[in-house]
């Protein structure tokens, strides 16, 4: 969320088959809200001039009425390493800066995978390609684990919620595109319902992504 000259901008990521932008792009909806009691005119968001970030779908908005809002759908491609994009937001009254955060977990694409394929793939991704983190669920958090994983990382379930309820074990799969290559992202979570203690495991072709996602999952599942 960014504020400048009475203009509030909120960015949200769009998921689902229809929202899948190519490569490492992410689809976003920007909600622009006028917090003033007067009209904001000629709103234009300029794409970044540096950093190799590409933004498409930016359009000029003639005006936003008092306490009114409008939306804009955009695609942002920052590649594999850039985690934010700096934008200039211009209105009739001046120019303001905005920063779009681009989390790694949003450029992952859900992947349909059988349990047998998941198991064999995870076995092939050991060593630096595997990361583990211990966590403790908050009271009543056991039932929400499958939902929380999907809210946190853009992946697809391999096992069912019924399996989680019965066994306290779940698996999810995704991929990340690197040029013509598609790299695997595998997530396993197990937890004890009574104690709340659990382990999150990530297996990925890219060891750096493995380390980063383990930290993201531990924070999400512990909160």
Coordinates of C-alpha atoms in Angstrom, one line a residue:
X1 CA 0.0 0.0 0.0
X2 CA 1.3 3.4 -0.9
X3 CA 0.1 6.9 -0.1
X4 CA 0.9 10.1 -1.9
X5 CA -1.1 13.3 -2.6
X6 CA -4.2 11.6 -1.2
X7 CA -3.9 8.6 -3.5
X8 CA -3.8 5.2 -2.0
X9 CA -2.6 2.2 -4.1
X10 CA -3.1 -1.4 -3.0
X11 CA -1.6 -4.2 -5.0
X12 CA -3.0 -7.8 -4.9
X13 CA -1.8 -10.8 -6.8
X14 CA -4.1 -12.7 -9.1
X15 CA -3.9 -16.4 -9.3
X16 CA -5.7 -19.1 -11.3
X17 CA -5.3 -20.5 -14.8
X18 CA -6.7 -17.4 -16.5
X19 CA -4.2 -15.2 -14.6
X20 CA -1.0 -17.1 -15.5
X21 CA 1.3 -14.6 -17.1
X22 CA 4.2 -16.1 -19.1
X23 CA 7.6 -16.9 -17.7
X24 CA 8.4 -15.1 -14.4
X25 CA 5.7 -12.6 -14.8
X26 CA 3.0 -12.1 -12.2
X27 CA -0.5 -10.8 -12.7
X28 CA -1.6 -8.1 -10.3
X29 CA -4.7 -5.9 -9.7
X30 CA -3.9 -2.4 -8.5
X31 CA -6.7 -0.6 -6.6
X32 CA -6.3 3.2 -6.7
X33 CA -8.4 5.0 -4.1
X34 CA -8.8 8.7 -3.7
X35 CA -8.8 9.5 0.1
X36 CA -9.4 13.2 -0.5
X37 CA -12.6 15.2 -0.7
X38 CA -11.7 16.5 -4.1
X39 CA -11.1 15.0 -7.5
X40 CA -7.7 13.6 -8.4
X41 CA -7.1 14.1 -12.2
X42 CA -4.8 12.6 -14.8
X43 CA -3.4 9.6 -12.8
X44 CA -0.6 7.9 -14.7
X45 CA 1.8 5.2 -13.4
X46 CA 5.1 5.1 -15.2
X47 CA 7.0 1.8 -15.6
X48 CA 10.4 1.4 -13.9
X49 CA 13.3 3.0 -15.9
X50 CA 16.0 0.8 -14.3
X51 CA 16.4 -2.7 -12.9
X52 CA 15.1 -4.6 -15.9
X53 CA 11.6 -4.8 -14.6
X54 CA 8.9 -4.9 -17.3
X55 CA 5.3 -3.7 -16.5
X56 CA 2.5 -4.0 -19.0
X57 CA -1.1 -3.0 -18.8
X58 CA -0.6 0.4 -17.3
X59 CA -3.3 2.9 -18.4
X60 CA -3.9 6.6 -17.7
X61 CA -7.0 7.3 -15.5
X62 CA -8.7 10.6 -16.4
X63 CA -10.0 11.2 -12.9
X64 CA -10.9 9.5 -9.6
X65 CA -13.7 11.1 -7.6
X66 CA -13.7 12.0 -3.9
X67 CA -13.4 8.9 -1.8
X68 CA -13.8 6.8 -4.9
X69 CA -11.6 4.0 -6.3
X70 CA -10.8 2.3 -9.5
X71 CA -8.8 -0.8 -10.6
X72 CA -6.1 -1.6 -13.1
X73 CA -4.9 -5.1 -14.1
X74 CA -1.2 -5.3 -14.9
X75 CA 1.6 -7.9 -15.5
X76 CA 5.0 -7.4 -13.9
X77 CA 8.1 -9.3 -14.9
X78 CA 11.1 -8.7 -12.7
X79 CA 12.9 -12.0 -13.5
X80 CA 14.2 -14.4 -10.9
X81 CA 16.2 -12.1 -8.7
X82 CA 14.4 -8.7 -8.4
X83 CA 12.0 -8.7 -5.5
X84 CA 10.5 -5.2 -5.9
X85 CA 9.7 -2.6 -8.6
X86 CA 9.9 1.2 -8.2
X87 CA 7.2 3.1 -10.0
X88 CA 6.4 6.8 -10.5
X89 CA 2.8 7.8 -9.9
X90 CA 1.9 11.1 -11.6
X91 CA -1.2 13.1 -11.1
X92 CA -2.2 16.7 -12.1
X93 CA -0.9 17.8 -8.7
X94 CA 2.5 16.1 -8.7
X95 CA 4.7 13.0 -8.8
X96 CA 4.9 10.4 -6.1
X97 CA 6.9 7.2 -5.7
X98 CA 5.5 3.7 -5.2
X99 CA 7.1 0.3 -4.6
X100 CA 5.6 -3.0 -5.7
X101 CA 6.8 -6.0 -3.6
X102 CA 7.3 -9.1 -5.8
X103 CA 7.6 -12.1 -3.5
X104 CA 9.3 -15.2 -4.9
X105 CA 6.3 -17.4 -3.9
X106 CA 4.1 -15.6 -6.4
X107 CA 6.2 -16.4 -9.5
X108 CA 5.7 -20.1 -8.8
X109 CA 3.2 -21.9 -11.1
X110 CA 1.0 -24.7 -9.7
X111 CA 1.9 -28.1 -11.1
X112 CA -0.4 -31.2 -11.3
X113 CA 1.6 -34.2 -10.1
X114 CA 0.9 -37.7 -8.9
X115 CA 2.0 -38.8 -5.5
X116 CA 4.4 -41.4 -7.0
X117 CA 6.0 -38.7 -9.2
X118 CA 6.2 -36.3 -6.2
X119 CA 7.9 -39.0 -4.1
X120 CA 10.5 -39.9 -6.7
X121 CA 11.2 -36.3 -7.6
X122 CA 11.8 -35.4 -3.9
X123 CA 14.2 -38.3 -3.6
X124 CA 16.2 -36.9 -6.5
X125 CA 16.4 -33.4 -4.9
X126 CA 18.5 -34.0 -1.8
X127 CA 21.5 -32.2 -0.3
X128 CA 21.4 -28.5 -1.0
X129 CA 18.2 -28.9 -3.0
X130 CA 16.3 -29.9 0.2
X131 CA 15.5 -27.6 3.1
X132 CA 13.7 -28.3 6.4
X133 CA 12.3 -26.1 9.1
X134 CA 10.6 -26.9 12.4
X135 CA 7.5 -24.9 13.4
X136 CA 4.8 -24.9 16.1
X137 CA 1.2 -24.3 15.2
X138 CA -0.9 -21.9 17.2
X139 CA -3.9 -23.3 19.0
X140 CA -6.5 -24.5 16.5
X141 CA -4.1 -24.1 13.6
X142 CA -3.9 -27.8 12.5
X143 CA -7.0 -27.7 10.4
X144 CA -5.9 -24.6 8.5
X145 CA -2.5 -25.9 7.4
X146 CA -3.6 -26.9 3.8
X147 CA -5.3 -23.6 3.3
X148 CA -2.4 -21.6 4.7
X149 CA 0.1 -23.4 2.4
X150 CA -2.0 -22.5 -0.6
X151 CA -2.4 -18.9 0.6
X152 CA 1.3 -18.6 1.1
X153 CA 2.7 -20.2 -2.0
X154 CA 1.2 -20.5 -5.5
X155 CA 1.2 -24.3 -5.7
X156 CA -1.2 -27.2 -6.3
X157 CA -2.2 -30.0 -3.8
X158 CA -0.8 -33.5 -4.5
X159 CA -2.5 -35.0 -1.5
X160 CA -6.1 -34.3 -0.3
X161 CA -7.3 -32.4 2.7
X162 CA -8.7 -35.7 4.0
X163 CA -5.2 -37.1 4.1
X164 CA -4.1 -34.1 6.1
X165 CA -7.0 -34.5 8.5
X166 CA -6.3 -38.3 9.0
X167 CA -2.5 -38.3 8.9
X168 CA -1.2 -34.8 9.5
X169 CA 0.8 -35.0 6.2
X170 CA 0.4 -32.9 3.1
X171 CA 2.2 -32.4 -0.2
X172 CA 2.1 -29.6 -2.8
X173 CA 3.8 -29.1 -6.2
X174 CA 4.8 -26.2 -8.4
X175 CA 7.4 -25.1 -10.9
X176 CA 9.4 -22.0 -11.8
X177 CA 10.2 -21.1 -15.4
X178 CA 13.8 -20.2 -16.2
X179 CA 13.9 -19.6 -19.9
X180 CA 12.9 -22.8 -21.7
X181 CA 13.5 -24.8 -18.5
X182 CA 10.9 -25.6 -15.8
X183 CA 12.3 -26.2 -12.4
X184 CA 10.4 -28.2 -9.8
X185 CA 9.2 -26.8 -6.4
X186 CA 8.0 -29.5 -4.0
X187 CA 6.5 -28.8 -0.5
X188 CA 5.9 -31.3 2.2
X189 CA 4.4 -30.5 5.6
X190 CA 3.8 -32.8 8.5
X191 CA 2.5 -31.9 12.0
X192 CA 1.2 -33.5 15.2
X193 CA -2.3 -32.3 15.9
X194 CA -2.0 -32.6 19.7
X195 CA 1.3 -30.9 20.2
X196 CA 1.2 -28.6 17.1
X197 CA 4.8 -29.4 16.3
X198 CA 5.6 -29.9 12.7
X199 CA 8.2 -29.8 9.9
X200 CA 8.1 -28.1 6.5
X201 CA 10.3 -29.5 3.8
X202 CA 11.0 -27.9 0.4
X203 CA 12.8 -29.7 -2.5
X204 CA 13.7 -27.6 -5.5
X205 CA 16.1 -27.7 -8.4
X206 CA 17.4 -24.3 -7.3
X207 CA 19.0 -24.5 -3.9
X208 CA 18.6 -20.7 -3.3
X209 CA 14.8 -21.0 -3.9
X210 CA 14.7 -23.9 -1.5
X211 CA 16.3 -21.9 1.3
X212 CA 14.1 -18.9 0.7
X213 CA 10.8 -20.9 0.6
X214 CA 11.6 -22.8 3.8
X215 CA 11.8 -19.5 5.6
X216 CA 8.6 -18.2 4.1
X217 CA 6.7 -21.4 5.0
X218 CA 8.0 -21.5 8.6
X219 CA 6.9 -17.9 9.2
X220 CA 3.4 -18.5 7.7
X221 CA 2.8 -21.8 9.5
X222 CA 3.9 -20.4 12.9
X223 CA 1.6 -17.4 12.7

